[in-house]
Amino acid sequence: EDQVTQSPEALRLQEGESSSLNCSYTVSGLRGLFWYRQDPGKGPEFLFTLYSAGEEKEKERLKATLTKKESFLHITAPKPEDSATYLCAVQGASNAGNNRKLIWGLGTSLAVNP
Amino acid sequence: EAQVTQNPRYLITVTGKKLTVTCSQNMNHEYMSWYRQDPGLGLRQIYYSMNVEVTDKGDVPEGYKVSRKEKRNFPLILESPSPNQTSLYFCASSLWEGSGELFFGEGSRLTVL
């Protein structure tokens, strides 16, 4: 069964304190792994797509990496405005029919203190 | 501005009173989907649509209906709401059905008493 597990559930950092969020996945034939950011009371906002092991994507203080079993979202020198819940989702090749649905993790709630 | 618009954003209703949550996107996207988000359960897909007049069930379709008569609109209908449908609902769209790059609406928080 396709599955996504994110850790930690919650993370509190001081401003400038770099860290990483983990997304472990089990999927039959990875078509893509996606990172989203969700602010309280808002809809998720797309950040990155990763397709194959070894791939990396960067955006400002965020860098996403991918291996065959997991993805990391590295946050370098975070600021308070980086506080949000970060969601990971995977899309596998074995999804039934034509609905290549996303399998979502429960997210990591990040708080960055000034 | 590219956006997915949901209405209402907040709604309190009573058991059995039919309601509709509207969703509209202005990006000419083919694929649209409804999710509900609950603590500890994450995002779960309710229904999706790959194009006009093409809809199908997601993981948790019971108690919901949808229609896609126009490309831009994808309303979610609760014919007889029950308290277990109290949740935060999101509409999302993407350029095509295989894309994992979804655009989400702001969400509709529904409480069924």
PDB file of C-alpha atoms in Angstrom, chain B residues 10 20 28 68 77 86:
ATOM      1  CA  TYR B  10     -17.506  29.407   6.762  1.00  0.00           C
ATOM      2  CA  THR B  20     -23.699  23.404  -1.789  1.00  0.00           C
ATOM      3  CA  ASN B  28      -8.712  26.911 -17.691  1.00  0.00           C
ATOM      4  CA  ARG B  68     -18.985  19.497 -13.716  1.00  0.00           C
ATOM      5  CA  ILE B  77     -23.187  19.075  -2.765  1.00  0.00           C
ATOM      6  CA  THR B  86     -17.921  18.680   9.875  1.00  0.00           C
TER       7      THR B  86
END
